[in-house]
PDB file of C-alpha atoms in Angstrom:
ATOM      1  CA  MET A   1      -0.248  -0.118   0.144  1.00 87.00           C
ATOM      2  CA  ILE A   2       1.729   2.760  -0.990  1.00 95.00           C
ATOM      3  CA  ARG A   3       2.413   6.046   1.930  1.00 97.00           C
ATOM      4  CA  CYS A   4       2.341  10.114   1.947  1.00 98.00           C
ATOM      5  CA  LYS A   5       5.890  10.047   1.943  1.00 98.00           C
ATOM      6  CA  GLU A   6       6.731   7.971  -1.630  1.00 97.00           C
ATOM      7  CA  VAL A   7       3.674   9.837  -2.739  1.00 98.00           C
ATOM      8  CA  ALA A   8       5.001  13.371  -1.914  1.00 98.00           C
ATOM      9  CA  ALA A   9       8.025  11.798  -3.503  1.00 98.00           C
ATOM     10  CA  LEU A  10       6.947  10.997  -6.643  1.00 97.00           C
ATOM     11  CA  LEU A  11       4.914  14.029  -7.425  1.00 98.00           C
ATOM     12  CA  ASN A  12       7.511  16.473  -6.822  1.00 98.00           C
ATOM     13  CA  SER A  13       9.883  14.379  -8.832  1.00 97.00           C
ATOM     14  CA  GLU A  14       7.265  14.208 -11.198  1.00 96.00           C
ATOM     15  CA  ALA A  15       7.951  10.485 -11.634  1.00 94.00           C
ATOM     16  CA  LEU A  16       4.906   9.408 -12.187  1.00 92.00           C
ATOM     17  CA  ALA A  17       4.423  10.354 -16.533  1.00 87.00           C
ATOM     18  CA  GLY A  18       7.063   7.297 -16.212  1.00 88.00           C
ATOM     19  CA  ALA A  19       5.471   5.410 -13.349  1.00 92.00           C
ATOM     20  CA  GLY A  20       3.732   2.538 -14.482  1.00 93.00           C
ATOM     21  CA  PHE A  21      -0.782   2.470 -14.600  1.00 95.00           C
ATOM     22  CA  ARG A  22      -1.082   0.401 -11.461  1.00 95.00           C
ATOM     23  CA  LYS A  23       1.521   3.045  -9.207  1.00 95.00           C
ATOM     24  CA  ARG A  24      -0.543   6.462 -11.422  1.00 96.00           C
ATOM     25  CA  LEU A  25      -4.091   4.925  -9.897  1.00 96.00           C
ATOM     26  CA  GLU A  26      -2.277   3.545  -6.189  1.00 97.00           C
ATOM     27  CA  VAL A  27      -1.174   7.134  -5.835  1.00 97.00           C
ATOM     28  CA  ARG A  28      -4.566   8.426  -7.082  1.00 97.00           C
ATOM     29  CA  LEU A  29      -7.039   6.710  -4.934  1.00 97.00           C
ATOM     30  CA  HIS A  30      -4.348   7.685  -2.564  1.00 98.00           C
ATOM     31  CA  LEU A  31      -4.872  11.372  -3.492  1.00 98.00           C
ATOM     32  CA  ALA A  32      -8.728  11.384  -3.159  1.00 98.00           C
ATOM     33  CA  MET A  33      -7.461   9.597   0.558  1.00 97.00           C
ATOM     34  CA  CYS A  34      -5.481  11.872   1.754  1.00 97.00           C
ATOM     35  CA  ARG A  35      -6.112  15.298   2.465  1.00 97.00           C
ATOM     36  CA  GLN A  36      -2.560  16.335   3.234  1.00 97.00           C
ATOM     37  CA  CYS A  37      -0.927  14.866   0.030  1.00 98.00           C
ATOM     38  CA  ARG A  38      -3.334  16.577  -1.081  1.00 97.00           C
ATOM     39  CA  SER A  39      -2.163  19.562   0.219  1.00 96.00           C
ATOM     40  CA  PHE A  40       0.946  18.996  -0.896  1.00 97.00           C
ATOM     41  CA  ALA A  41      -0.164  18.691  -4.406  1.00 97.00           C
ATOM     42  CA  ARG A  42      -1.794  21.881  -4.139  1.00 95.00           C
ATOM     43  CA  GLN A  43       1.105  23.065  -2.543  1.00 95.00           C
ATOM     44  CA  ILE A  44       2.830  22.326  -5.893  1.00 96.00           C
ATOM     45  CA  GLU A  45       1.304  24.251  -8.050  1.00 95.00           C
ATOM     46  CA  ARG A  46       1.241  27.003  -5.131  1.00 93.00           C
ATOM     47  CA  LEU A  47       5.544  27.372  -6.175  1.00 95.00           C
ATOM     48  CA  ARG A  48       4.882  27.516 -10.316  1.00 95.00           C
ATOM     49  CA  ALA A  49       2.335  30.020  -9.758  1.00 93.00           C
ATOM     50  CA  ALA A  50       4.512  32.373  -7.720  1.00 93.00           C
ATOM     51  CA  VAL A  51       8.573  31.554  -9.409  1.00 95.00           C
ATOM     52  CA  ARG A  52       5.585  32.859 -12.388  1.00 95.00           C
ATOM     53  CA  SER A  53       4.372  35.894 -11.488  1.00 93.00           C
ATOM     54  CA  LEU A  54       8.415  35.751 -10.647  1.00 94.00           C
ATOM     55  CA  GLY A  55       8.660  35.078 -14.016  1.00 96.00           C
ATOM     56  CA  ALA A  56       6.200  38.420 -15.337  1.00 95.00           C
ATOM     57  CA  SER A  57       7.772  40.659 -12.810  1.00 95.00           C
ATOM     58  CA  LEU A  58      11.614  39.784 -14.825  1.00 96.00           C
ATOM     59  CA  ALA A  59      10.086  40.196 -18.101  1.00 96.00           C
ATOM     60  CA  GLY A  60       8.746  43.063 -17.738  1.00 96.00           C
ATOM     61  CA  GLU A  61      11.700  44.724 -16.295  1.00 96.00           C
ATOM     62  CA  ALA A  62      13.582  43.074 -19.614  1.00 96.00           C
ATOM     63  CA  GLU A  63      10.762  45.574 -20.940  1.00 95.00           C
ATOM     64  CA  ARG A  64      10.893  48.700 -19.546  1.00 95.00           C
ATOM     65  CA  LYS A  65      14.741  47.962 -20.295  1.00 94.00           C
ATOM     66  CA  ASP A  66      14.236  48.474 -24.046  1.00 96.00           C
ATOM     67  CA  LEU A  67      16.439  45.081 -23.908  1.00 96.00           C
ATOM     68  CA  GLU A  68      14.672  43.631 -27.015  1.00 96.00           C
ATOM     69  CA  ALA A  69      15.888  46.294 -29.445  1.00 96.00           C
ATOM     70  CA  ARG A  70      18.767  47.129 -27.166  1.00 95.00           C
ATOM     71  CA  LEU A  71      19.946  43.099 -28.085  1.00 95.00           C
ATOM     72  CA  LEU A  72      19.515  43.655 -31.444  1.00 95.00           C
ATOM     73  CA  ARG A  73      21.113  46.570 -32.458  1.00 94.00           C
ATOM     74  CA  LYS A  74      24.386  45.296 -30.789  1.00 93.00           C
ATOM     75  CA  LEU A  75      23.330  41.897 -32.970  1.00 92.00           C
ATOM     76  CA  SER A  76      23.097  43.909 -36.119  1.00 88.00           C
ATOM     77  CA  GLY A  77      25.489  46.567 -35.811  1.00 80.00           C
ATOM     78  CA  GLU A  78      28.302  42.983 -35.968  1.00 56.00           C
TER      79      GLU A  78
ATOM     80  CA  MET B   1       6.915  31.803 -37.832  1.00 57.00           C
ATOM     81  CA  MET B   2       9.571  30.742 -40.356  1.00 66.00           C
ATOM     82  CA  GLU B   3      10.868  27.268 -40.441  1.00 76.00           C
ATOM     83  CA  PRO B   4      13.852  26.279 -39.012  1.00 78.00           C
ATOM     84  CA  ALA B   5      15.365  25.622 -41.940  1.00 82.00           C
ATOM     85  CA  GLU B   6      13.999  28.505 -43.823  1.00 86.00           C
ATOM     86  CA  LEU B   7      15.047  30.924 -40.340  1.00 88.00           C
ATOM     87  CA  ILE B   8      18.740  29.069 -39.832  1.00 89.00           C
ATOM     88  CA  ALA B   9      19.359  30.488 -43.599  1.00 90.00           C
ATOM     89  CA  ARG B  10      18.379  33.801 -42.923  1.00 92.00           C
ATOM     90  CA  LEU B  11      20.476  33.931 -39.738  1.00 92.00           C
ATOM     91  CA  ARG B  12      23.462  32.644 -42.314  1.00 91.00           C
ATOM     92  CA  ARG B  13      22.750  35.836 -44.564  1.00 91.00           C
ATOM     93  CA  ARG B  14      22.070  38.085 -40.623  1.00 91.00           C
ATOM     94  CA  ASP B  15      18.770  39.274 -42.600  1.00 94.00           C
ATOM     95  CA  PRO B  16      17.474  41.521 -40.562  1.00 94.00           C
ATOM     96  CA  GLU B  17      14.444  40.239 -40.045  1.00 94.00           C
ATOM     97  CA  ALA B  18      14.428  37.416 -39.142  1.00 94.00           C
ATOM     98  CA  LEU B  19      17.329  38.438 -36.748  1.00 95.00           C
ATOM     99  CA  ALA B  20      14.452  40.538 -34.892  1.00 96.00           C
ATOM    100  CA  GLY B  21      12.001  37.163 -35.303  1.00 94.00           C
ATOM    101  CA  MET B  22      15.419  35.879 -33.372  1.00 95.00           C
ATOM    102  CA  VAL B  23      15.292  38.329 -30.648  1.00 96.00           C
ATOM    103  CA  ARG B  24      11.611  39.082 -30.001  1.00 96.00           C
ATOM    104  CA  GLU B  25      11.424  34.587 -29.767  1.00 95.00           C
ATOM    105  CA  HIS B  26      13.718  34.203 -27.415  1.00 96.00           C
ATOM    106  CA  ALA B  27      16.108  37.758 -25.751  1.00 97.00           C
ATOM    107  CA  ARG B  28      13.231  37.546 -22.879  1.00 97.00           C
ATOM    108  CA  PRO B  29      13.725  34.192 -21.939  1.00 97.00           C
ATOM    109  CA  LEU B  30      17.161  33.856 -21.966  1.00 98.00           C
ATOM    110  CA  TYR B  31      16.942  37.335 -19.999  1.00 98.00           C
ATOM    111  CA  ARG B  32      14.605  35.815 -17.195  1.00 97.00           C
ATOM    112  CA  ALA B  33      16.368  32.797 -16.729  1.00 98.00           C
ATOM    113  CA  ALA B  34      19.480  34.779 -15.978  1.00 97.00           C
ATOM    114  CA  ARG B  35      18.173  36.373 -13.396  1.00 97.00           C
ATOM    115  CA  GLY B  36      16.265  33.950 -12.312  1.00 96.00           C
ATOM    116  CA  MET B  37      19.486  31.205 -11.347  1.00 96.00           C
ATOM    117  CA  GLY B  38      20.523  34.534 -10.008  1.00 95.00           C
ATOM    118  CA  PHE B  39      22.380  36.835 -12.646  1.00 96.00           C
ATOM    119  CA  ARG B  40      21.742  40.660 -12.168  1.00 96.00           C
ATOM    120  CA  GLU B  41      20.300  42.534 -14.418  1.00 97.00           C
ATOM    121  CA  ASP B  42      23.720  43.904 -16.796  1.00 96.00           C
ATOM    122  CA  ASP B  43      25.329  40.207 -16.409  1.00 96.00           C
ATOM    123  CA  ALA B  44      21.835  38.966 -17.040  1.00 97.00           C
ATOM    124  CA  GLU B  45      21.618  40.974 -20.395  1.00 97.00           C
ATOM    125  CA  ASP B  46      25.638  40.070 -21.398  1.00 97.00           C
ATOM    126  CA  LEU B  47      24.342  36.698 -21.179  1.00 97.00           C
ATOM    127  CA  ALA B  48      21.614  37.114 -23.096  1.00 98.00           C
ATOM    128  CA  GLN B  49      23.518  39.055 -25.817  1.00 97.00           C
ATOM    129  CA  GLU B  50      26.263  36.086 -25.455  1.00 97.00           C
ATOM    130  CA  VAL B  51      24.337  33.564 -26.671  1.00 98.00           C
ATOM    131  CA  LEU B  52      22.933  34.927 -29.389  1.00 97.00           C
ATOM    132  CA  THR B  53      25.796  35.962 -30.947  1.00 96.00           C
ATOM    133  CA  THR B  54      26.799  32.824 -29.679  1.00 96.00           C
ATOM    134  CA  PHE B  55      24.122  31.144 -32.112  1.00 95.00           C
ATOM    135  CA  LEU B  56      25.114  33.077 -34.497  1.00 94.00           C
ATOM    136  CA  GLU B  57      28.592  32.156 -35.513  1.00 93.00           C
ATOM    137  CA  THR B  58      28.209  28.214 -35.171  1.00 92.00           C
ATOM    138  CA  LEU B  59      25.151  28.310 -36.677  1.00 90.00           C
ATOM    139  CA  ASP B  60      26.121  25.535 -38.469  1.00 85.00           C
ATOM    140  CA  ARG B  61      27.216  22.842 -35.671  1.00 85.00           C
ATOM    141  CA  PHE B  62      22.778  23.404 -34.945  1.00 82.00           C
ATOM    142  CA  GLU B  63      22.126  21.093 -37.114  1.00 71.00           C
ATOM    143  CA  GLY B  64      18.284  21.445 -37.004  1.00 71.00           C
ATOM    144  CA  ARG B  65      17.769  18.011 -34.478  1.00 69.00           C
ATOM    145  CA  SER B  66      16.880  19.921 -31.223  1.00 78.00           C
ATOM    146  CA  GLN B  67      14.818  22.464 -31.186  1.00 88.00           C
ATOM    147  CA  ILE B  68      16.103  25.932 -31.300  1.00 92.00           C
ATOM    148  CA  ARG B  69      14.584  26.925 -27.895  1.00 94.00           C
ATOM    149  CA  THR B  70      16.706  23.990 -26.286  1.00 94.00           C
ATOM    150  CA  TRP B  71      20.092  24.602 -28.172  1.00 93.00           C
ATOM    151  CA  LEU B  72      19.349  28.520 -26.669  1.00 96.00           C
ATOM    152  CA  PHE B  73      19.504  26.820 -23.296  1.00 97.00           C
ATOM    153  CA  GLY B  74      21.842  25.009 -23.363  1.00 95.00           C
ATOM    154  CA  ILE B  75      24.962  27.998 -24.457  1.00 96.00           C
ATOM    155  CA  LEU B  76      23.198  29.606 -21.597  1.00 97.00           C
ATOM    156  CA  HIS B  77      23.913  27.214 -19.317  1.00 96.00           C
ATOM    157  CA  TYR B  78      28.067  26.556 -20.863  1.00 94.00           C
ATOM    158  CA  LYS B  79      27.985  29.876 -20.411  1.00 95.00           C
ATOM    159  CA  VAL B  80      27.525  30.189 -16.665  1.00 94.00           C
ATOM    160  CA  CYS B  81      28.697  27.283 -16.021  1.00 91.00           C
ATOM    161  CA  GLU B  82      31.906  29.221 -17.589  1.00 90.00           C
ATOM    162  CA  ARG B  83      31.042  31.823 -15.610  1.00 90.00           C
ATOM    163  CA  ARG B  84      30.937  29.817 -12.670  1.00 84.00           C
ATOM    164  CA  ARG B  85      34.880  28.065 -12.765  1.00 75.00           C
ATOM    165  CA  GLN B  86      32.308  25.082 -11.900  1.00 65.00           C
ATOM    166  CA  LEU B  87      30.359  22.006 -12.522  1.00 61.00           C
ATOM    167  CA  TYR B  88      27.310  21.740 -10.786  1.00 64.00           C
ATOM    168  CA  LEU B  89      28.364  18.934  -8.478  1.00 65.00           C
ATOM    169  CA  GLU B  90      24.864  17.490  -7.600  1.00 69.00           C
ATOM    170  CA  GLU B  91      25.852  15.331  -3.375  1.00 70.00           C
ATOM    171  CA  LEU B  92      24.603  12.286  -3.091  1.00 73.00           C
ATOM    172  CA  ASN B  93      23.194  13.000   0.295  1.00 82.00           C
ATOM    173  CA  ASP B  94      21.708  16.703   0.898  1.00 91.00           C
ATOM    174  CA  PRO B  95      20.475  17.493   3.876  1.00 94.00           C
ATOM    175  CA  ILE B  96      17.681  19.026   2.720  1.00 96.00           C
ATOM    176  CA  ASP B  97      16.168  14.713   1.879  1.00 96.00           C
ATOM    177  CA  ALA B  98      16.606  14.323   6.224  1.00 96.00           C
ATOM    178  CA  ALA B  99      14.384  17.479   6.386  1.00 97.00           C
ATOM    179  CA  PHE B 100      11.853  15.506   4.045  1.00 97.00           C
ATOM    180  CA  GLU B 101      12.481  12.364   6.087  1.00 97.00           C
ATOM    181  CA  SER B 102      11.898  14.202   9.348  1.00 97.00           C
ATOM    182  CA  ARG B 103       8.363  15.212   8.330  1.00 98.00           C
ATOM    183  CA  PHE B 104       6.714  12.281   8.104  1.00 98.00           C
ATOM    184  CA  ASP B 105       6.278   8.883   9.966  1.00 97.00           C
ATOM    185  CA  PRO B 106       7.748   5.202  10.115  1.00 97.00           C
ATOM    186  CA  GLN B 107       5.268   4.273   8.375  1.00 97.00           C
ATOM    187  CA  GLY B 108       5.471   7.116   6.244  1.00 97.00           C
ATOM    188  CA  ARG B 109       2.321   8.996   6.394  1.00 97.00           C
ATOM    189  CA  TRP B 110       2.279  12.231   7.720  1.00 98.00           C
ATOM    190  CA  ARG B 111       3.661  13.932  10.563  1.00 97.00           C
ATOM    191  CA  ALA B 112       4.127  17.439  10.395  1.00 96.00           C
ATOM    192  CA  PRO B 113       2.672  19.229   6.807  1.00 96.00           C
ATOM    193  CA  TYR B 114       4.238  22.046   5.498  1.00 95.00           C
ATOM    194  CA  ASP B 115       2.711  24.843   5.630  1.00 91.00           C
ATOM    195  CA  LEU B 116       2.594  26.971   3.951  1.00 90.00           C
ATOM    196  CA  GLU B 117      -0.754  28.733   4.325  1.00 83.00           C
ATOM    197  CA  ARG B 118       0.575  32.466   5.193  1.00 79.00           C
ATOM    198  CA  ALA B 119       3.661  32.125   2.785  1.00 81.00           C
ATOM    199  CA  VAL B 120       1.040  31.411  -0.012  1.00 77.00           C
ATOM    200  CA  GLU B 121      -2.146  33.883   0.830  1.00 75.00           C
ATOM    201  CA  SER B 122       0.516  36.939   0.704  1.00 74.00           C
ATOM    202  CA  SER B 123       0.936  38.990  -2.532  1.00 72.00           C
ATOM    203  CA  GLN B 124       4.905  39.568  -2.212  1.00 79.00           C
ATOM    204  CA  ILE B 125       5.020  35.499  -3.456  1.00 82.00           C
ATOM    205  CA  GLY B 126       6.424  36.205  -6.195  1.00 82.00           C
ATOM    206  CA  GLN B 127       9.463  38.354  -3.868  1.00 84.00           C
ATOM    207  CA  ALA B 128       9.798  35.253  -0.722  1.00 88.00           C
ATOM    208  CA  ILE B 129      10.304  32.723  -3.567  1.00 93.00           C
ATOM    209  CA  GLY B 130      12.962  34.922  -5.440  1.00 93.00           C
ATOM    210  CA  LYS B 131      14.209  34.856  -2.391  1.00 93.00           C
ATOM    211  CA  CYS B 132      13.821  31.503  -1.538  1.00 95.00           C
ATOM    212  CA  LEU B 133      15.578  30.963  -5.076  1.00 96.00           C
ATOM    213  CA  GLU B 134      18.653  31.787  -4.352  1.00 95.00           C
ATOM    214  CA  GLU B 135      18.786  29.857  -1.259  1.00 93.00           C
ATOM    215  CA  LEU B 136      18.844  27.036  -4.007  1.00 95.00           C
ATOM    216  CA  PRO B 137      22.027  24.700  -4.968  1.00 93.00           C
ATOM    217  CA  PRO B 138      23.340  25.820  -8.464  1.00 92.00           C
ATOM    218  CA  ALA B 139      21.942  22.894  -9.829  1.00 93.00           C
ATOM    219  CA  GLN B 140      18.296  22.766  -8.218  1.00 96.00           C
ATOM    220  CA  ARG B 141      17.965  26.403  -9.225  1.00 96.00           C
ATOM    221  CA  GLU B 142      18.483  26.050 -12.910  1.00 96.00           C
ATOM    222  CA  VAL B 143      16.373  22.780 -13.084  1.00 97.00           C
ATOM    223  CA  PHE B 144      13.803  24.725 -11.620  1.00 98.00           C
ATOM    224  CA  VAL B 145      13.212  27.671 -12.903  1.00 98.00           C
ATOM    225  CA  LEU B 146      13.544  26.382 -16.808  1.00 98.00           C
ATOM    226  CA  ARG B 147      11.521  24.098 -15.350  1.00 98.00           C
ATOM    227  CA  GLU B 148       8.681  26.442 -13.570  1.00 98.00           C
ATOM    228  CA  MET B 149       9.430  28.696 -15.210  1.00 97.00           C
ATOM    229  CA  GLU B 150      10.574  28.904 -18.847  1.00 97.00           C
ATOM    230  CA  GLU B 151       7.816  25.891 -18.608  1.00 96.00           C
ATOM    231  CA  LEU B 152      10.400  23.163 -20.931  1.00 97.00           C
ATOM    232  CA  GLU B 153       9.927  19.610 -21.476  1.00 95.00           C
ATOM    233  CA  THR B 154      11.688  17.453 -19.166  1.00 96.00           C
ATOM    234  CA  PRO B 155      13.799  15.445 -22.243  1.00 95.00           C
ATOM    235  CA  GLU B 156      15.108  18.971 -23.376  1.00 95.00           C
ATOM    236  CA  ILE B 157      16.643  20.280 -19.310  1.00 96.00           C
ATOM    237  CA  CYS B 158      17.900  16.641 -19.633  1.00 95.00           C
ATOM    238  CA  LYS B 159      20.337  17.148 -22.594  1.00 94.00           C
ATOM    239  CA  ILE B 160      21.035  20.753 -21.919  1.00 95.00           C
ATOM    240  CA  LEU B 161      21.450  20.071 -18.341  1.00 93.00           C
ATOM    241  CA  GLY B 162      22.909  16.707 -19.382  1.00 92.00           C
ATOM    242  CA  VAL B 163      21.378  14.472 -16.662  1.00 93.00           C
ATOM    243  CA  THR B 164      19.569  11.892 -16.321  1.00 94.00           C
ATOM    244  CA  VAL B 165      15.258  11.908 -16.091  1.00 95.00           C
ATOM    245  CA  THR B 166      15.951  10.464 -12.427  1.00 94.00           C
ATOM    246  CA  ASN B 167      18.609  12.738 -12.025  1.00 94.00           C
ATOM    247  CA  MET B 168      16.173  15.859 -12.440  1.00 96.00           C
ATOM    248  CA  GLY B 169      13.525  14.088 -10.507  1.00 96.00           C
ATOM    249  CA  VAL B 170      15.975  14.522  -7.566  1.00 96.00           C
ATOM    250  CA  LEU B 171      16.429  18.142  -8.253  1.00 96.00           C
ATOM    251  CA  LEU B 172      13.539  19.103  -8.762  1.00 97.00           C
ATOM    252  CA  HIS B 173      12.207  16.844  -5.582  1.00 98.00           C
ATOM    253  CA  ARG B 174      15.248  18.846  -3.822  1.00 97.00           C
ATOM    254  CA  ALA B 175      14.520  21.784  -5.144  1.00 98.00           C
ATOM    255  CA  ARG B 176      10.688  22.232  -4.289  1.00 98.00           C
ATOM    256  CA  ASN B 177      11.385  20.886  -0.626  1.00 98.00           C
ATOM    257  CA  ARG B 178      14.056  23.506   0.264  1.00 97.00           C
ATOM    258  CA  LEU B 179      11.548  26.388  -1.407  1.00 97.00           C
ATOM    259  CA  ARG B 180       9.577  25.013   1.275  1.00 96.00           C
ATOM    260  CA  GLU B 181      11.194  25.449   3.419  1.00 95.00           C
ATOM    261  CA  CYS B 182      11.458  27.884   3.520  1.00 94.00           C
ATOM    262  CA  LEU B 183       8.821  30.102   2.257  1.00 93.00           C
ATOM    263  CA  GLU B 184       6.839  27.778   5.429  1.00 92.00           C
ATOM    264  CA  SER B 185       9.098  29.924   7.415  1.00 88.00           C
ATOM    265  CA  ARG B 186       9.533  33.338   6.174  1.00 80.00           C
ATOM    266  CA  GLY B 187       5.649  33.079   5.909  1.00 67.00           C
ATOM    267  CA  TRP B 188       6.188  32.831  10.152  1.00 51.00           C
ATOM    268  CA  LYS B 189       7.944  35.162  10.143  1.00 47.00           C
ATOM    269  CA  GLY B 190       6.675  36.631   7.280  1.00 45.00           C
ATOM    270  CA  THR B 191       8.241  37.994   3.838  1.00 42.00           C
ATOM    271  CA  SER B 192      10.723  40.368   4.706  1.00 44.00           C
TER     272      SER B 192
END
């Protein structure tokens, strides 16, 4: 029977894609019954959203500095 | 959108439209990834430029077997390693693994789940995660940024870093747990 620790490691490492049908089913059933592991799975989404929000602000930073125009000028000038 | 073969041919001729298209598509992601990996603004800009310059200078080596994006991020990885003058050696044992283990009882059930509620409710989570990223070892940080910020595919990342899918999984597992530990402690104390 699969335990929380293994589920957490599988979710974190994204190893489910390569896992067999049975393992994936076990994880899905476990998640249906385990609130804490569901919360853990949601945290992965939240980490992703947080770093994407950081990414968006970094893209904004690039835009404010006119990064594309400057790089294009430098590359074209070669 | 041009076919890769046509784009490469045009870039060889330094066709202005092809150059502009390449910059429009790839400059910001390269810059953003370099910043995400910990470089200051000026250095990130230099890196983005160096990557694109190197790409243009070595078009013959790019045989079109990868996506251009994969190739560019591969060059970025190489230049990042060069600047840091170190290989990304991932530790066999990372202290974060023991910290993770300690959150479970001997039967593998949760004993002390991560509590990120305070952290994720904060409007400054983007800032908080920026600070927490700084605490990641370089290989973990790079995998996390490429996967989650740049949304590269697993096979691409494996090619770029020269790691197996299993290695990459370990790096992501450790990165995510470190970020959780960091956000949990900051969330409790406030995000400053």
